C-alpha cells in the first residue's frame, strides 16, 4: 500500500514538470517545421513571379506599348483627321460677295462684257478682292452668281464655289479648301505614320514567311499582303504629303502651283507668301498646341488674305478699310 502511494505521489509530482519540458521541446520544432513548409514554396513563388513578369514584359511592355498602344494612337489620329476631312463642309462665299438686287438685274440685262465688268468693278470696290482673271477682269462665278473672293474657285463636282480651294479629292469625296485643308495635311501625315508602324512591326514576320523560316498557315497571306499594301500606300502617300508640306511652306494651293494667281499688276506665284513661319501659321494657326490635332486653327475667314507686293487701288483700299471698321 505504501509502495502504491509513493508511486502515485511520484507521478503527480513529476508529471507536470515533465510535460512542460516536453512542450518546450515541441514548440521550437513545430515553428521550424512551419518555416520549412513556407520556405518550400519559395521556388514555386519564384517561378510564378518569373512567369508573371515575362507576361508583363512581353504583352504589356513589348506588345501593348510598342505595338498596340502606338498602333492605336496613330490609327485613332488617322481616322479622326480622315473623318474631319470628309465631313467638313466646304466654306462658301458669304452674302457680301453676291451682287445687290439692282446690280444683279443690270448685270443680267447687259449683253456687253465691258459693261458687265464695270458693274462688277463697282461692287468689288467694297470687297477685299485683289486677284483677277488672266485678262485682268473681276472674277465672277456665273453658276453661283457671286464675285469670287481671292483664292476661291468653283468646283464642278460639288457644284459650288469653295473658299481657298486646293482641289477636289475623290479619296475623301469632298473639296479640300479653307475649311479642311489642315485636316487633309494631318490625314496624310497620320496615314504615313500608320503605314510606317505597320511595316516596322510586320517586316520581321514578312521576312521569315518569305524565306520559309515559318511554316505556311492562314496568317501568311495576311502578313505578306499587309506589308506590301502598307509599303505601297506609304510610298504614294508620303510623296503627296511632301508636296503639300512644300505648298504650306510657300502658302500656295495646288491650283496656284499650276497657275499663278493674277493680281492687278500681273501674275505672282508668291503673291500670298509671307515667309515660312507665317505661311505655316496661315494653315495650322499660331498656337503650336493645336498643330497636331484635327481641330480648326487656321487663320482668317477664308474671304481675304494678306498679300505681298500688290498694287491696290487706293479707292478700293479705303472702301475696304471702312467696311472692316464698321464690322
Coordinates of C-alpha atoms in Angstrom, one line a residue:
X1 CA 0.0 0.0 0.0
X2 CA 2.8 2.4 0.9
X3 CA 4.6 1.5 -2.2
X4 CA 1.5 2.3 -4.3
X5 CA 1.0 5.7 -2.6
X6 CA 4.7 6.6 -3.1
X7 CA 4.4 5.8 -6.8
X8 CA 1.2 7.9 -7.1
X9 CA 2.9 10.9 -5.5
X10 CA 5.9 10.5 -7.8
X11 CA 3.6 10.5 -10.8
X12 CA 1.6 13.5 -9.5
X13 CA 4.7 15.5 -8.6
X14 CA 6.9 14.7 -11.6
X15 CA 4.4 14.6 -14.5
X16 CA 3.7 18.4 -14.8
X17 CA 7.4 19.2 -14.9
X18 CA 8.0 16.5 -17.5
X19 CA 5.1 17.7 -19.7
X20 CA 6.3 21.3 -19.5
X21 CA 9.8 20.2 -20.5
X22 CA 8.3 18.1 -23.4
X23 CA 6.2 21.0 -24.5
X24 CA 9.2 23.3 -24.6
X25 CA 11.0 20.8 -26.7
X26 CA 8.0 20.5 -29.1
X27 CA 7.3 24.3 -29.6
X28 CA 10.6 25.1 -31.4
X29 CA 10.4 22.0 -33.6
X30 CA 6.8 23.0 -34.7
X31 CA 7.9 26.5 -35.6
X32 CA 10.8 25.2 -37.6
X33 CA 8.5 22.9 -39.5
X34 CA 6.2 25.8 -40.3
X35 CA 9.1 27.9 -41.5
X36 CA 10.4 25.0 -43.6
X37 CA 7.0 24.5 -45.2
X38 CA 6.8 28.2 -46.1
X39 CA 10.4 28.1 -47.5
X40 CA 9.4 25.2 -49.6
X41 CA 7.1 27.4 -51.5
X42 CA 9.8 30.0 -52.4
X43 CA 10.9 28.2 -55.6
X44 CA 7.3 27.9 -56.7
X45 CA 6.7 31.6 -55.9
X46 CA 9.8 32.5 -57.8
X47 CA 8.7 30.5 -60.9
X48 CA 5.3 32.3 -60.7
X49 CA 6.9 35.7 -60.4
X50 CA 9.1 34.9 -63.4
X51 CA 6.2 33.8 -65.5
X52 CA 4.1 36.8 -64.4
X53 CA 7.0 39.2 -65.2
X54 CA 7.6 37.5 -68.6
X55 CA 3.9 38.0 -69.4
X56 CA 4.1 41.7 -68.4
X57 CA 7.3 42.3 -70.2
X58 CA 6.2 40.7 -73.4
X59 CA 2.5 41.6 -73.6
X60 CA 2.5 45.0 -71.8
X61 CA 5.9 46.4 -72.5
X62 CA 6.6 44.9 -75.9
X63 CA 3.2 44.2 -77.5
X64 CA 0.9 46.7 -75.7
X65 CA 3.2 49.6 -75.5
X66 CA 5.4 49.1 -78.6
X67 CA 2.7 47.6 -80.8
X68 CA -0.8 48.0 -79.6
X69 CA -0.7 51.4 -77.9
X70 CA 1.4 53.1 -80.6
X71 CA -0.6 51.4 -83.3
X72 CA -4.0 52.5 -81.9
X73 CA -2.7 56.1 -81.3
X74 CA -1.8 56.6 -84.9
X75 CA -4.9 54.7 -86.1
X76 CA -7.1 56.9 -84.0
X77 CA -5.5 60.1 -85.2
X78 CA -5.6 58.9 -88.8
X79 CA -9.3 58.1 -88.5
X80 CA -10.1 61.4 -86.7
X81 CA -8.3 63.5 -89.4
X82 CA -9.8 61.5 -92.2
X83 CA -13.3 61.9 -90.8
X84 CA -12.9 65.6 -90.4
X85 CA -11.6 65.9 -94.0
X86 CA -14.6 64.0 -95.3
X87 CA -17.3 65.7 -93.3
X88 CA -16.2 69.3 -93.0
X89 CA -18.5 71.2 -95.3
X90 CA -16.6 73.3 -97.9
X91 CA -16.7 77.0 -96.9
X92 CA -18.6 79.2 -99.4
X93 CA -18.5 82.9 -100.1
X94 CA -20.7 85.0 -97.8
X95 CA -23.7 87.1 -99.0
X96 CA -21.4 90.1 -99.1
X97 CA -20.0 88.7 -102.3
X98 CA -23.3 88.4 -104.0
X99 CA -24.5 91.2 -106.3
X100 CA -27.1 93.5 -104.8
X101 CA -30.5 93.1 -106.5
X102 CA -30.3 96.2 -108.6
X103 CA -26.8 95.5 -109.8
X104 CA -27.7 91.9 -110.4
X105 CA -30.6 92.9 -112.7
X106 CA -28.4 95.3 -114.6
X107 CA -25.7 92.6 -115.0
X108 CA -28.2 90.1 -116.3
X109 CA -29.8 92.5 -118.7
X110 CA -26.4 93.8 -120.0
X111 CA -25.1 91.9 -123.0
X112 CA -21.8 93.7 -123.4
X113 CA -18.9 92.2 -121.4
X114 CA -17.3 95.6 -120.9
X115 CA -20.4 96.9 -119.3
X116 CA -20.8 93.8 -117.1
X117 CA -17.2 94.3 -115.9
X118 CA -18.0 97.9 -114.9
X119 CA -20.9 96.7 -112.8
X120 CA -18.6 94.1 -111.1
X121 CA -15.8 96.6 -110.5
X122 CA -18.3 99.0 -108.8
X123 CA -19.4 96.2 -106.4
X124 CA -15.9 94.8 -106.0
X125 CA -14.6 98.2 -104.7
X126 CA -16.3 97.4 -101.4
X127 CA -14.8 94.0 -101.2
X128 CA -11.3 92.7 -100.3
X129 CA -10.8 91.3 -103.8
X130 CA -7.4 91.8 -105.3
X131 CA -7.0 88.9 -107.7
X132 CA -8.2 89.0 -111.3
X133 CA -8.6 86.7 -114.3
X134 CA -5.7 86.2 -116.7
X135 CA -7.4 89.0 -118.8
X136 CA -7.5 91.4 -115.8
X137 CA -11.2 91.1 -115.2
X138 CA -13.1 90.7 -111.9
X139 CA -13.5 87.0 -111.2
X140 CA -17.3 86.3 -111.2
X141 CA -19.0 82.9 -111.0
X142 CA -22.0 82.7 -113.3
X143 CA -23.1 79.5 -111.6
X144 CA -23.2 80.7 -108.0
X145 CA -23.7 84.3 -109.1
X146 CA -21.1 85.7 -106.7
X147 CA -17.9 87.7 -107.1
X148 CA -15.2 85.2 -106.2
X149 CA -13.1 86.1 -103.2
X150 CA -9.3 85.7 -103.6
X151 CA -8.2 82.1 -103.9
X152 CA -11.8 81.0 -104.3
X153 CA -12.8 78.7 -107.2
X154 CA -15.9 76.9 -108.5
X155 CA -15.9 73.1 -108.1
X156 CA -17.9 71.4 -110.8
X157 CA -18.2 68.2 -108.8
X158 CA -19.5 69.9 -105.6
X159 CA -21.4 72.5 -107.8
X160 CA -20.4 75.4 -105.5
X161 CA -17.7 78.0 -105.1
X162 CA -15.1 76.9 -102.4
X163 CA -13.1 79.3 -100.4
X164 CA -9.3 78.8 -100.8
X165 CA -9.9 75.8 -102.9
X166 CA -7.0 73.4 -103.2
X167 CA -8.5 70.5 -105.2
X168 CA -11.4 68.1 -105.2
X169 CA -10.3 64.8 -103.7
X170 CA -12.1 61.6 -104.7
X171 CA -10.5 59.7 -101.8
X172 CA -12.4 61.9 -99.4
X173 CA -15.4 62.7 -101.7
X174 CA -15.0 66.3 -100.8
X175 CA -13.4 69.5 -101.8
X176 CA -10.2 70.3 -99.9
X177 CA -10.1 74.0 -99.1
X178 CA -10.1 76.6 -96.4
X179 CA -12.4 74.7 -94.0
X180 CA -10.5 71.3 -94.1
X181 CA -7.0 71.8 -95.6
X182 CA -5.3 71.4 -92.3
X183 CA -7.3 68.2 -91.7
X184 CA -6.2 67.0 -95.1
X185 CA -2.5 67.5 -94.4
X186 CA -2.9 65.8 -91.0
X187 CA -4.7 63.0 -92.6
X188 CA -1.8 62.4 -95.0
X189 CA 0.7 62.7 -92.1
X190 CA -1.0 60.2 -89.8
X191 CA -1.7 57.9 -92.7
X192 CA 2.0 57.8 -93.5
X193 CA 2.9 57.2 -89.8
X194 CA 0.2 54.4 -89.7
X195 CA 1.9 52.7 -92.6
X196 CA 5.3 53.1 -91.0
X197 CA 4.2 51.4 -87.8
X198 CA 2.6 48.5 -89.7
X199 CA 5.7 48.0 -91.9
X200 CA 8.1 48.3 -88.9
X201 CA 6.2 45.7 -86.8
X202 CA 5.4 43.3 -89.6
X203 CA 8.7 43.2 -91.5
X204 CA 10.3 40.6 -89.3
X205 CA 7.5 38.1 -89.8
X206 CA 7.3 39.1 -93.5
X207 CA 11.0 38.1 -93.9
X208 CA 10.5 34.8 -92.1
X209 CA 7.5 33.9 -94.1
X210 CA 9.2 34.9 -97.4
X211 CA 12.3 32.9 -96.6
X212 CA 10.3 29.9 -95.4
X213 CA 11.6 30.2 -91.8
X214 CA 8.0 29.9 -90.6
X215 CA 5.6 27.2 -91.7
X216 CA 2.7 28.1 -94.1
X217 CA -0.5 28.9 -92.2
X218 CA -3.6 31.1 -92.6
X219 CA -1.6 34.1 -91.3
X220 CA 1.0 34.0 -94.1
X221 CA -1.3 35.6 -96.7
X222 CA -2.4 38.4 -94.4
X223 CA 1.2 39.2 -93.3
X224 CA 2.6 39.3 -96.8
X225 CA -0.2 41.2 -98.2
X226 CA -0.3 43.6 -95.3
X227 CA 3.3 44.5 -95.7
X228 CA 3.0 45.1 -99.5
X229 CA -0.1 47.2 -99.1
X230 CA 1.3 49.3 -96.3
X231 CA 4.6 49.9 -98.2
X232 CA 2.8 50.8 -101.4
X233 CA 0.4 53.2 -99.6
X234 CA 3.3 54.8 -97.7
X235 CA 5.3 55.5 -100.9
X236 CA 2.3 57.1 -102.6
X237 CA 1.1 59.0 -99.5
X238 CA 4.4 60.3 -98.3
X239 CA 5.1 61.8 -101.8
X240 CA 1.8 63.6 -101.7
X241 CA 2.4 64.7 -98.1
X242 CA 5.8 66.1 -99.1
X243 CA 4.3 68.1 -101.9
X244 CA 1.6 69.6 -99.7
X245 CA 4.1 70.4 -96.9
X246 CA 6.0 72.3 -99.6
X247 CA 2.8 74.1 -100.6
X248 CA 2.2 75.0 -96.9
X249 CA 5.7 76.4 -96.7
X250 CA 5.1 78.5 -99.8
X251 CA 1.5 79.4 -98.9
X252 CA 0.1 78.1 -102.2
X253 CA -2.8 75.9 -103.1
X254 CA -2.5 73.1 -105.7
X255 CA -4.4 75.3 -108.2
X256 CA -2.0 78.2 -107.6
X257 CA 1.0 75.9 -108.0
X258 CA -0.2 75.0 -111.5
X259 CA -1.4 78.5 -112.4
X260 CA 0.0 81.6 -110.6
X261 CA -2.7 83.9 -109.3
X262 CA -3.2 87.1 -111.2
X263 CA -3.2 90.4 -109.4
X264 CA -3.9 93.9 -110.6
X265 CA -0.2 94.1 -111.5
X266 CA 0.0 90.7 -113.2
X267 CA 0.7 87.1 -112.1
X268 CA 2.7 86.4 -109.0
X269 CA 3.2 82.8 -107.9
X270 CA 4.4 84.1 -104.5
X271 CA 1.7 86.6 -104.1
X272 CA 0.4 85.1 -100.8
X273 CA 3.8 84.1 -99.4
X274 CA 4.6 85.8 -96.1
X275 CA 7.7 83.9 -95.1
X276 CA 7.9 80.3 -93.9
X277 CA 6.7 80.7 -90.3
X278 CA 3.8 83.0 -91.2
X279 CA 2.9 80.6 -94.1
X280 CA 2.7 77.7 -91.7
X281 CA 0.6 79.7 -89.3
X282 CA -1.9 80.5 -92.0
X283 CA -2.8 76.8 -92.2
X284 CA -2.0 75.5 -88.7
X285 CA -2.5 78.6 -86.6
X286 CA -0.2 80.5 -84.3
X287 CA -0.7 78.1 -81.3
X288 CA 1.6 75.0 -81.7
X289 CA -0.5 73.0 -79.2
X290 CA -3.2 72.7 -81.9
X291 CA -1.0 71.8 -84.8
X292 CA -1.1 68.1 -84.5
X293 CA -4.8 67.7 -83.8
X294 CA -7.6 67.9 -86.4
X295 CA -9.3 70.9 -84.8
X296 CA -9.8 74.1 -86.8
X297 CA -7.0 76.6 -86.0
X298 CA -6.3 78.1 -89.5
X299 CA -6.0 81.9 -89.6
X300 CA -8.5 84.2 -91.2
X301 CA -12.1 83.7 -92.5
X302 CA -11.2 82.4 -96.0
X303 CA -12.6 85.5 -97.7
X304 CA -9.5 87.7 -97.6
X305 CA -5.8 87.1 -97.4
X306 CA -2.7 89.2 -96.8
X307 CA -0.7 89.6 -100.0
X308 CA 2.8 90.9 -100.8
X309 CA 3.8 93.5 -103.4
X310 CA 0.3 94.0 -104.6
X311 CA -0.7 97.3 -106.1
X312 CA -4.1 98.0 -104.6
X313 CA -6.5 100.6 -106.0
X314 CA -6.4 103.4 -103.3
X315 CA -10.2 103.9 -103.7
X316 CA -10.8 100.2 -103.1
X317 CA -8.4 100.1 -100.2
X318 CA -10.2 103.0 -98.4
X319 CA -13.6 101.3 -99.0
X320 CA -12.4 98.0 -97.6
X321 CA -10.9 99.7 -94.6
X322 CA -14.2 101.5 -93.9
X323 CA -16.1 98.2 -94.3
X324 CA -13.8 96.5 -91.8
X325 CA -14.1 99.4 -89.4
X326 CA -17.9 99.0 -89.5
X327 CA -17.6 95.3 -88.9

